[in-house]
Short mmCIF file of C-alpha atoms and ligand atoms in Angstrom, two decimals:
data_model
loop_
_atom_site.label_atom_id
_atom_site.label_comp_id
_atom_site.label_asym_id
_atom_site.label_seq_id
_atom_site.Cartn_x
_atom_site.Cartn_y
_atom_site.Cartn_z
CA MET A 1 19.46 -29.15 4.10
CA ALA A 2 18.10 -27.42 0.99
CA LEU A 3 15.19 -29.36 -0.48
CA VAL A 4 16.69 -29.38 -3.97
CA ASP A 5 19.76 -31.20 -2.63
CA LEU A 6 17.79 -34.15 -1.24
CA SER A 7 18.23 -37.57 -2.87
CA ALA A 8 15.15 -39.27 -4.36
CA GLU A 9 14.73 -41.41 -1.21
CA GLU A 10 15.15 -38.44 1.10
CA LEU A 11 12.60 -36.48 -0.92
CA ALA A 12 10.15 -39.38 -0.74
CA ALA A 13 10.56 -39.51 3.06
CA PHE A 14 10.13 -35.73 3.22
CA MET A 15 6.90 -36.01 1.21
CA THR A 16 5.50 -38.69 3.48
CA ALA A 17 6.13 -36.45 6.49
CA GLN A 18 4.63 -33.39 4.79
CA LYS A 19 1.54 -35.25 3.63
CA SER A 20 0.80 -36.46 7.11
CA ALA A 21 1.45 -32.97 8.54
CA TYR A 22 -0.98 -31.59 5.97
CA ASP A 23 -3.62 -34.24 6.71
CA GLU A 24 -3.34 -33.38 10.38
CA LEU A 25 -3.72 -29.67 9.53
CA LYS A 26 -6.83 -30.36 7.46
CA SER A 27 -8.38 -32.49 10.19
CA ARG A 28 -8.35 -29.49 12.52
CA GLY A 29 -11.21 -27.81 10.62
CA LEU A 30 -9.65 -24.36 10.84
CA LYS A 31 -11.39 -21.21 9.65
CA LEU A 32 -8.71 -18.51 9.47
CA ASP A 33 -8.18 -15.54 7.21
CA LEU A 34 -4.92 -13.82 6.29
CA THR A 35 -6.31 -11.90 3.31
CA ARG A 36 -7.50 -8.68 4.81
CA GLY A 37 -5.19 -5.68 4.95
CA LYS A 38 -7.47 -4.02 7.47
CA PRO A 39 -6.93 -2.71 10.99
CA SER A 40 -8.14 -5.05 13.72
CA ALA A 41 -10.98 -4.08 16.03
CA GLN A 42 -8.40 -3.50 18.77
CA GLN A 43 -6.69 -0.93 16.54
CA LEU A 44 -9.98 0.76 15.67
CA ASP A 45 -10.70 1.00 19.41
CA LEU A 46 -7.66 3.29 19.77
CA SER A 47 -9.67 5.99 18.04
CA ASN A 48 -13.03 5.53 19.74
CA GLU A 49 -12.79 8.96 21.34
CA LEU A 50 -13.48 10.34 17.86
CA LEU A 51 -17.05 9.15 18.29
CA LYS A 52 -17.51 11.84 20.93
CA LEU A 53 -15.84 14.61 18.93
CA PRO A 54 -15.86 17.36 17.88
CA THR A 55 -16.91 19.12 21.05
CA GLY A 56 -17.85 22.19 19.04
CA TYR A 57 -18.08 23.10 15.39
CA VAL A 58 -16.12 26.31 14.99
CA ALA A 59 -12.60 25.94 13.64
CA ALA A 60 -9.58 27.92 14.86
CA ASP A 61 -10.00 30.46 12.06
CA GLY A 62 -13.69 30.92 12.85
CA THR A 63 -14.96 28.62 10.07
CA ASP A 64 -18.34 27.08 10.85
CA THR A 65 -17.47 23.52 9.91
CA ARG A 66 -21.14 22.60 9.55
CA ASN A 67 -21.53 24.74 6.50
CA TYR A 68 -20.47 24.51 2.86
CA GLY A 69 -17.09 25.68 1.65
CA GLY A 70 -13.43 25.26 2.41
CA LEU A 71 -12.54 23.04 -0.55
CA HIS A 72 -8.93 22.77 0.67
CA GLY A 73 -10.06 21.11 3.91
CA LEU A 74 -9.71 22.42 7.44
CA THR A 75 -6.49 24.31 8.08
CA GLU A 76 -5.73 22.95 11.57
CA LEU A 77 -5.87 19.38 10.33
CA ARG A 78 -3.82 20.19 7.24
CA GLU A 79 -1.19 21.81 9.48
CA ILE A 80 -0.80 18.60 11.48
CA PHE A 81 -0.48 16.38 8.43
CA ALA A 82 1.66 18.83 6.45
CA GLU A 83 4.27 18.45 9.17
CA LEU A 84 3.96 14.65 9.17
CA LEU A 85 4.03 14.29 5.39
CA GLY A 86 6.81 16.85 5.02
CA VAL A 87 4.93 19.24 2.72
CA ASN A 88 3.83 22.89 2.84
CA VAL A 89 0.33 23.44 4.21
CA ASP A 90 -0.62 25.38 1.06
CA GLN A 91 0.28 22.36 -1.01
CA LEU A 92 -1.85 19.92 0.96
CA VAL A 93 -5.59 19.40 0.69
CA ALA A 94 -7.75 17.31 3.04
CA GLN A 95 -10.81 15.66 1.54
CA GLY A 96 -13.16 12.71 2.15
CA ASN A 97 -12.35 9.36 3.72
CA SER A 98 -10.55 7.57 0.89
CA SER A 99 -7.25 8.32 -0.83
CA LEU A 100 -8.15 5.74 -3.46
CA THR A 101 -11.04 8.01 -4.42
CA LEU A 102 -8.58 10.89 -4.84
CA MET A 103 -6.36 8.74 -7.07
CA HIS A 104 -9.41 7.81 -9.11
CA GLN A 105 -10.43 11.48 -9.38
CA VAL A 106 -6.98 12.57 -10.52
CA LEU A 107 -6.84 9.82 -13.11
CA VAL A 108 -10.31 10.64 -14.41
CA ASP A 109 -9.46 14.35 -14.61
CA CYS A 110 -6.28 13.53 -16.54
CA LEU A 111 -8.31 11.36 -18.92
CA LEU A 112 -11.11 13.88 -19.43
CA HIS A 113 -9.28 17.19 -19.19
CA GLY A 114 -5.56 16.48 -19.31
CA ALA A 115 -3.04 17.38 -16.60
CA VAL A 116 -1.59 20.90 -16.22
CA ASP A 117 1.15 20.05 -18.69
CA SER A 118 -0.84 17.92 -21.16
CA GLU A 119 -1.20 18.76 -24.84
CA ARG A 120 -4.64 17.14 -24.84
CA PRO A 121 -6.79 14.99 -22.51
CA TRP A 122 -5.19 11.60 -22.01
CA SER A 123 -8.31 9.99 -23.49
CA GLY A 124 -7.40 11.72 -26.77
CA GLU A 125 -4.20 9.66 -27.03
CA ASP A 126 -4.17 6.52 -29.16
CA LYS A 127 -2.82 4.49 -26.27
CA ILE A 128 -1.98 5.14 -22.62
CA LYS A 129 0.36 3.09 -20.49
CA PHE A 130 1.39 3.17 -16.83
CA ILE A 131 4.46 1.76 -15.17
CA CYS A 132 3.53 -0.62 -12.37
CA PRO A 133 6.19 -1.76 -9.89
CA VAL A 134 5.53 -5.40 -8.93
CA PRO A 135 4.58 -6.84 -6.61
CA GLY A 136 2.26 -3.91 -5.91
CA TYR A 137 -1.19 -2.86 -4.72
CA ASP A 138 -3.96 -4.72 -6.53
CA ARG A 139 -6.40 -1.80 -6.51
CA HIS A 140 -3.92 0.43 -8.33
CA PHE A 141 -3.89 -2.11 -11.10
CA SER A 142 -7.63 -2.72 -11.24
CA LEU A 143 -8.19 1.06 -11.38
CA LEU A 144 -5.95 1.34 -14.45
CA ASN A 145 -7.53 -1.72 -16.00
CA SER A 146 -11.01 -0.27 -15.55
CA PHE A 147 -9.98 2.50 -17.98
CA GLY A 148 -8.19 0.20 -20.41
CA ILE A 149 -4.78 1.63 -19.48
CA GLU A 150 -2.00 -0.77 -20.39
CA MET A 151 0.27 -1.80 -17.53
CA VAL A 152 4.02 -2.18 -17.93
CA THR A 153 5.61 -3.97 -14.99
CA VAL A 154 9.00 -3.23 -13.47
CA PRO A 155 10.55 -4.91 -10.42
CA MET A 156 10.05 -3.39 -6.99
CA ASN A 157 13.43 -3.60 -5.28
CA ALA A 158 14.48 -3.05 -1.66
CA ASP A 159 15.24 0.61 -2.47
CA GLY A 160 12.17 1.21 -4.63
CA PRO A 161 11.15 0.55 -8.23
CA ASP A 162 13.90 -0.22 -10.73
CA ALA A 163 14.56 3.41 -11.73
CA ASP A 164 17.04 2.63 -14.52
CA LYS A 165 14.56 0.35 -16.20
CA ILE A 166 11.81 2.95 -15.82
CA ALA A 167 14.04 5.72 -17.21
CA ALA A 168 14.80 3.57 -20.26
CA LEU A 169 11.09 2.87 -20.82
CA VAL A 170 9.79 6.44 -20.48
CA LYS A 171 12.58 8.10 -22.47
CA ASP A 172 11.14 7.36 -25.91
CA ASP A 173 7.60 6.14 -25.29
CA ALA A 174 5.21 9.09 -25.08
CA SER A 175 2.27 6.78 -24.42
CA ILE A 176 3.64 6.09 -20.91
CA LYS A 177 1.79 8.75 -18.96
CA GLY A 178 2.56 7.79 -15.43
CA MET A 179 3.53 5.32 -12.78
CA TRP A 180 2.49 4.13 -9.36
CA VAL A 181 4.73 3.96 -6.38
CA VAL A 182 4.04 3.27 -2.71
CA PRO A 183 7.15 5.02 -1.43
CA THR A 184 7.18 4.03 2.23
CA TYR A 185 6.65 0.50 3.54
CA ALA A 186 5.18 -0.53 0.20
CA ASN A 187 2.21 -2.80 -0.26
CA PRO A 188 3.10 -5.69 -0.18
CA THR A 189 6.90 -5.74 0.18
CA GLY A 190 7.34 -3.17 2.94
CA ASP A 191 10.21 -1.62 0.99
CA THR A 192 10.94 2.11 1.02
CA VAL A 193 12.07 4.28 -1.88
CA SER A 194 15.57 5.64 -1.32
CA GLN A 195 16.58 9.24 -1.92
CA GLU A 196 18.69 8.09 -4.87
CA VAL A 197 15.87 6.19 -6.59
CA ALA A 198 13.44 9.05 -5.98
CA ALA A 199 15.93 11.54 -7.42
CA LYS A 200 16.22 9.47 -10.60
CA LEU A 201 12.46 9.13 -10.98
CA LEU A 202 11.91 12.85 -10.57
CA ALA A 203 14.71 13.96 -12.84
CA MET A 204 14.53 11.38 -15.66
CA PRO A 205 13.61 12.73 -19.09
CA THR A 206 10.19 11.50 -20.23
CA ALA A 207 8.83 11.46 -23.77
CA ALA A 208 5.40 12.39 -22.34
CA PRO A 209 5.55 16.05 -21.21
CA ASP A 210 2.80 15.32 -18.67
CA PHE A 211 4.24 12.18 -17.05
CA LYS A 212 2.85 11.78 -13.51
CA ILE A 213 4.08 9.86 -10.51
CA PHE A 214 1.18 8.72 -8.34
CA TRP A 215 3.12 8.80 -5.06
CA ASP A 216 0.79 6.81 -2.81
CA ASN A 217 2.23 7.30 0.64
CA ALA A 218 -0.47 5.24 2.35
CA TYR A 219 1.92 3.87 4.99
CA ALA A 220 4.11 6.92 5.61
CA LEU A 221 3.50 6.87 9.36
CA HIS A 222 3.02 3.15 9.89
CA HIS A 223 6.26 2.16 11.62
CA LEU A 224 6.50 -1.28 13.22
CA THR A 225 9.74 -0.64 15.11
CA ASP A 226 11.55 2.27 16.71
CA VAL A 227 13.01 3.10 13.31
CA GLU A 228 10.74 5.86 12.05
CA THR A 229 11.72 5.80 8.37
CA LYS A 230 11.40 9.23 6.84
CA SER A 231 9.75 9.47 3.43
CA VAL A 232 11.59 11.26 0.65
CA ASP A 233 10.57 14.93 0.37
CA VAL A 234 9.15 14.31 -3.07
CA LEU A 235 7.67 17.74 -3.78
CA SER A 236 10.91 19.61 -3.05
CA LEU A 237 12.90 17.07 -5.03
CA ALA A 238 10.52 17.44 -7.97
CA ALA A 239 10.79 21.22 -7.86
CA SER A 240 14.58 21.19 -7.66
CA SER A 241 14.72 18.65 -10.53
CA GLY A 242 12.76 21.02 -12.76
CA ASN A 243 9.68 18.77 -12.78
CA PRO A 244 7.49 20.29 -10.05
CA ASN A 245 4.25 18.96 -11.54
CA ARG A 246 5.38 15.34 -11.89
CA PRO A 247 4.45 13.86 -8.48
CA ILE A 248 1.06 13.81 -6.82
CA LEU A 249 1.17 12.58 -3.26
CA PHE A 250 -1.69 10.71 -1.64
CA ALA A 251 -2.19 9.65 1.98
CA SER A 252 -4.99 9.02 4.44
CA THR A 253 -5.83 8.23 8.02
CA SER A 254 -7.56 5.00 6.97
CA LYS A 255 -5.14 2.91 9.00
CA ILE A 256 -4.55 5.61 11.60
CA THR A 257 -8.09 6.27 12.84
CA PHE A 258 -11.13 4.65 11.17
CA ALA A 259 -10.65 2.97 7.80
CA GLY A 260 -14.22 3.81 6.89
CA ALA A 261 -14.41 7.31 8.37
CA GLY A 262 -10.98 8.88 8.18
CA VAL A 263 -9.54 11.72 6.12
CA ALA A 264 -7.66 11.50 2.83
CA PHE A 265 -4.98 13.93 1.69
CA LEU A 266 -3.48 15.04 -1.60
CA ALA A 267 -0.27 17.08 -1.86
CA ALA A 268 1.28 18.47 -5.01
CA SER A 269 2.77 21.56 -6.65
CA THR A 270 0.76 24.78 -6.32
CA GLU A 271 -0.22 24.48 -9.98
CA ASN A 272 -1.40 20.88 -9.54
CA ILE A 273 -3.36 21.81 -6.41
CA GLY A 274 -5.12 24.58 -8.35
CA TRP A 275 -5.90 22.10 -11.14
CA PHE A 276 -7.21 19.49 -8.70
CA LEU A 277 -9.42 21.95 -6.81
CA LYS A 278 -10.80 23.41 -10.04
CA HIS A 279 -12.03 19.96 -11.04
CA VAL A 280 -13.09 18.77 -7.59
CA GLY A 281 -15.06 22.00 -7.26
CA MET A 282 -17.33 20.68 -9.99
CA SER A 283 -18.38 17.77 -7.81
CA SER A 284 -18.30 19.22 -4.29
CA ILE A 285 -18.84 22.52 -2.48
CA GLY A 286 -16.55 21.37 0.29
CA PRO A 287 -15.43 18.25 2.15
CA ASP A 288 -16.62 16.95 5.53
CA LYS A 289 -15.00 19.59 7.75
CA VAL A 290 -16.74 18.29 10.87
CA ASN A 291 -14.73 15.10 10.41
CA HIS A 292 -11.60 17.19 9.84
CA LEU A 293 -12.27 19.10 13.05
CA ARG A 294 -12.79 15.99 15.15
CA HIS A 295 -9.55 14.54 13.82
CA ALA A 296 -7.73 17.78 14.65
CA GLU A 297 -9.22 17.80 18.16
CA PHE A 298 -8.37 14.13 18.65
CA PHE A 299 -4.71 14.41 17.65
CA LYS A 300 -4.05 18.01 18.80
CA ASP A 301 -0.71 18.07 16.94
CA ALA A 302 1.75 15.99 14.91
CA ASP A 303 3.18 14.46 18.07
CA GLY A 304 -0.33 13.28 18.94
CA VAL A 305 -0.36 11.31 15.68
CA ARG A 306 3.12 9.94 16.33
CA ALA A 307 2.11 8.72 19.80
CA HIS A 308 -1.06 7.21 18.37
CA MET A 309 0.93 5.32 15.72
CA ARG A 310 3.14 3.83 18.42
CA LYS A 311 0.01 2.34 20.00
CA HIS A 312 -0.85 0.74 16.65
CA ALA A 313 2.67 -0.70 16.48
CA GLU A 314 2.31 -2.19 19.96
CA ILE A 315 -0.73 -4.11 18.75
CA ILE A 316 0.46 -5.27 15.33
CA ALA A 317 4.26 -5.63 15.66
CA PRO A 318 3.90 -8.94 17.59
CA LYS A 319 1.84 -10.30 14.69
CA PHE A 320 4.59 -9.44 12.21
CA GLU A 321 7.15 -10.95 14.58
CA ALA A 322 5.10 -14.16 14.67
CA VAL A 323 5.07 -14.34 10.87
CA GLU A 324 8.83 -13.87 10.75
CA ARG A 325 9.51 -16.35 13.53
CA ILE A 326 7.29 -19.12 12.16
CA LEU A 327 8.48 -18.77 8.56
CA THR A 328 12.09 -18.86 9.76
CA GLU A 329 11.56 -21.86 12.03
CA ARG A 330 9.63 -23.89 9.50
CA LEU A 331 11.08 -22.89 6.13
CA ALA A 332 14.54 -21.33 6.37
CA GLU A 333 16.53 -24.59 6.41
CA HIS A 334 14.81 -25.91 3.26
CA ASP A 335 15.72 -22.98 1.03
CA ILE A 336 12.36 -22.97 -0.74
CA ALA A 337 11.02 -19.53 0.10
CA GLU A 338 11.99 -15.92 0.70
CA TRP A 339 9.97 -13.31 2.49
CA THR A 340 10.19 -9.68 3.47
CA LYS A 341 10.82 -8.52 7.01
CA PRO A 342 9.03 -5.18 6.99
CA ILE A 343 9.71 -2.48 9.53
CA GLY A 344 6.45 -0.78 8.64
CA GLY A 345 3.23 -1.05 6.68
CA TYR A 346 0.65 -3.80 6.59
CA PHE A 347 2.01 -6.76 4.68
CA VAL A 348 4.61 -9.46 4.30
CA SER A 349 5.47 -10.55 0.77
CA LEU A 350 6.25 -14.25 0.54
CA ASP A 351 7.96 -15.74 -2.50
CA VAL A 352 7.71 -19.52 -2.72
CA LEU A 353 9.26 -21.83 -5.32
CA PRO A 354 8.33 -20.51 -8.78
CA GLY A 355 5.27 -22.36 -10.05
CA THR A 356 3.90 -23.21 -6.59
CA ALA A 357 2.16 -20.09 -5.25
CA SER A 358 -1.30 -21.02 -6.57
CA ARG A 359 -0.88 -24.53 -5.22
CA VAL A 360 0.04 -23.17 -1.78
CA VAL A 361 -3.04 -20.94 -1.76
CA GLN A 362 -5.23 -23.89 -2.85
CA LEU A 363 -3.79 -26.20 -0.19
CA ALA A 364 -4.29 -23.50 2.45
CA LYS A 365 -7.89 -22.96 1.35
CA GLU A 366 -8.64 -26.66 1.60
CA ALA A 367 -7.21 -26.58 5.13
CA GLY A 368 -9.44 -23.63 6.07
CA ILE A 369 -6.84 -20.85 5.80
CA ALA A 370 -7.81 -18.07 3.41
CA LEU A 371 -4.84 -16.46 1.65
CA THR A 372 -4.95 -13.65 -0.91
CA PRO A 373 -5.16 -15.32 -4.34
CA ALA A 374 -1.74 -15.92 -5.86
CA GLY A 375 -0.97 -13.23 -8.43
CA SER A 376 -3.10 -10.56 -6.70
CA SER A 377 -0.15 -8.21 -6.43
CA PHE A 378 0.33 -8.19 -10.21
CA PRO A 379 -1.62 -6.48 -13.01
CA LEU A 380 -4.59 -8.58 -14.15
CA GLY A 381 -3.90 -10.90 -11.22
CA THR A 382 -1.18 -12.70 -13.16
CA ASP A 383 2.15 -13.41 -11.56
CA PRO A 384 4.25 -14.69 -14.47
CA ASP A 385 6.36 -16.79 -12.09
CA ASP A 386 3.47 -17.93 -9.86
CA GLU A 387 5.64 -17.40 -6.81
CA ASN A 388 4.28 -14.44 -4.85
CA ILE A 389 1.82 -14.53 -1.95
CA ARG A 390 0.74 -11.48 0.04
CA LEU A 391 0.28 -12.08 3.75
CA ALA A 392 -1.82 -9.67 5.78
CA PRO A 393 -1.38 -10.33 9.50
CA THR A 394 -2.95 -7.20 11.07
CA MET A 395 -6.58 -8.21 11.32
CA PRO A 396 -6.74 -11.62 13.06
CA PRO A 397 -5.81 -11.94 16.76
CA LEU A 398 -2.17 -12.95 17.43
CA GLU A 399 -3.07 -16.58 18.28
CA GLU A 400 -4.85 -16.95 14.94
CA VAL A 401 -1.92 -15.43 13.05
CA GLU A 402 0.34 -18.01 14.70
CA VAL A 403 -1.89 -20.98 13.86
CA ALA A 404 -2.49 -19.71 10.31
CA MET A 405 1.20 -19.12 9.62
CA ASP A 406 2.14 -22.54 10.87
CA GLY A 407 -0.46 -23.94 8.49
CA VAL A 408 0.84 -21.80 5.62
CA ALA A 409 4.35 -23.14 6.23
CA THR A 410 3.01 -26.70 6.03
CA CYS A 411 1.36 -25.88 2.68
CA VAL A 412 4.54 -24.24 1.32
CA LEU A 413 6.55 -27.33 2.26
CA LEU A 414 4.07 -29.75 0.72
CA ALA A 415 3.74 -27.71 -2.51
CA ALA A 416 7.53 -27.48 -2.82
CA GLY A 417 7.90 -31.22 -2.24
CA GLU A 418 5.21 -32.00 -4.84
CA TYR A 419 6.90 -29.71 -7.35
CA LEU A 420 10.35 -31.21 -6.86
CA SER A 421 9.00 -34.75 -6.95
CA LYS A 422 7.52 -34.25 -10.43
N1 PLP B 501 -2.96 2.74 -1.04
C1 PLP B 501 -2.40 1.60 -0.62
C2 PLP B 501 -1.00 1.28 -1.02
C3 PLP B 501 -3.12 0.71 0.16
O1 PLP B 501 -2.56 -0.44 0.56
C4 PLP B 501 -4.45 1.03 0.52
C5 PLP B 501 -5.26 0.10 1.32
O2 PLP B 501 -4.95 -1.04 1.50
C6 PLP B 501 -4.99 2.23 0.05
C7 PLP B 501 -4.22 3.07 -0.72
C8 PLP B 501 -6.41 2.62 0.37
O3 PLP B 501 -6.41 3.85 0.98
P1 PLP B 501 -7.74 4.58 1.40
O4 PLP B 501 -8.39 3.82 2.47
O5 PLP B 501 -7.28 5.93 1.83
O6 PLP B 501 -8.62 4.69 0.16
#
C-alpha cells in the first residue's frame, strides 16, 4: 500500500518498524561507500596487459612514438576510436588521459580567444550562461562555476534534455553560449539522447552565433546489456543542419582501460579541430603517443574494444541488477521513490520523496554507508526539490553493493515515514 494512503495508526506502526530496522542497521557498524563512480580493481585488471605494452615504439606509419610531434594523436588508435564513436578519423584527435581536461581547455580557449564563430572572446561578453540538463555531472557544473558562468537548468528526460525548453531559452538570449549533454547513458540517469532531440538541438536557432554543445560521450561504449545503444551521429547531423561548428564531442578510455592512464578524444568539425589544435599547440608539442600505441596494440581493432567492454559488463551488470532488485523489493510497494534502470553507464539516479534526499544521505552516513551528497547532480550542489540521490555501484564488490543498497532502502523508508508523520 502506498505510504501516503496509510491511516495515522498505520503510519505510526510503520514508523516503529522502520525505526527498529534502522537501529539494527546502525548497530552493524558498516563501512560502505556508494559514492565513487570509478571502475573496480577487478575491472582495472582487465587491462593489465597494457603494463607490458607497447612491444616496440614505431607506429604503423613509421612514427617514432618516443619523440615529439603528432599533435593529432596516433593514427592507428584514432582509426579504432573513429569507428567506435562514429566520426571521421580526420575529425578525431587523441590526447592525454582526461577528457575533462579537454573540456576545460576548450572552455578556456573560448573564454580567452573565442570560438571559430565568435565575434569576440567569451570573456569580453557582459555575461555568459550555459544550459545544464539536470540531474547531470557535478564536474561539468563546478567547471562552469569556476569561471563564473551562470547555469540555467533544464530537465533531463528519458530521451535527452528538454529540447523545446532549450530552444525557447537560446532563441533570444545571446548570453547563452553553450550547453552540456552526456548523450549516451548519461551521468547520472543513464538516459540516451534520441535522434529527434539531437536534431532539434543541432538545428535550433540561437541568438549567440557561437553557441556550442559540449557533447560529452563519456559512456558511449559502456553497455550493461546486450542492447548496444548507438549514439547519435552528432557531427553529420550538425553539418546537415547547417551548424557544423556547434557540437564538440568528448570521450575517453578512462572507464575502458585505466582511469588514470587512458586516452582522451575530441571530435568536431574540421574547422573546430584546426582551432583546437592551434591552441593546444601552444601548450604541447605532442601528446603521449607511447600510451596511444600501447592502447592500439592492446585493442588491435574496434572489435577488440567491443569484446573488452563486454567483459566490463560481466563484472558490473550484476551490481546494477542488485540495485534494481533491492530497490524494487524494498520500496516499490510504498510508492515513495523512483529510480532509473540504466542499460549502460555508471550510475543509478534515485528520486525519493521531495524534501527527504538530504535526510536519507544523513541517515545512511550515520549507519556507515557513504552516499554522494544530496544535490550533487545539480549546479552549486543545490537540488531545489531535495529529492535526487546518485548511486554509484561499480566500485564496491557485489556483496557490499547488496548490503549497502538494503541499508539505503531502510533509510529511504525511515526518511519518508518521518516526513509524512510531520
Ligand atoms: N564525463 C562524464 C559524464 C563523467 O561521468 C566522467 C567521469 O565520471 C568524466 C567525463 C571524466 O572523464 P575523464 O576521466 O576522461 O576526464
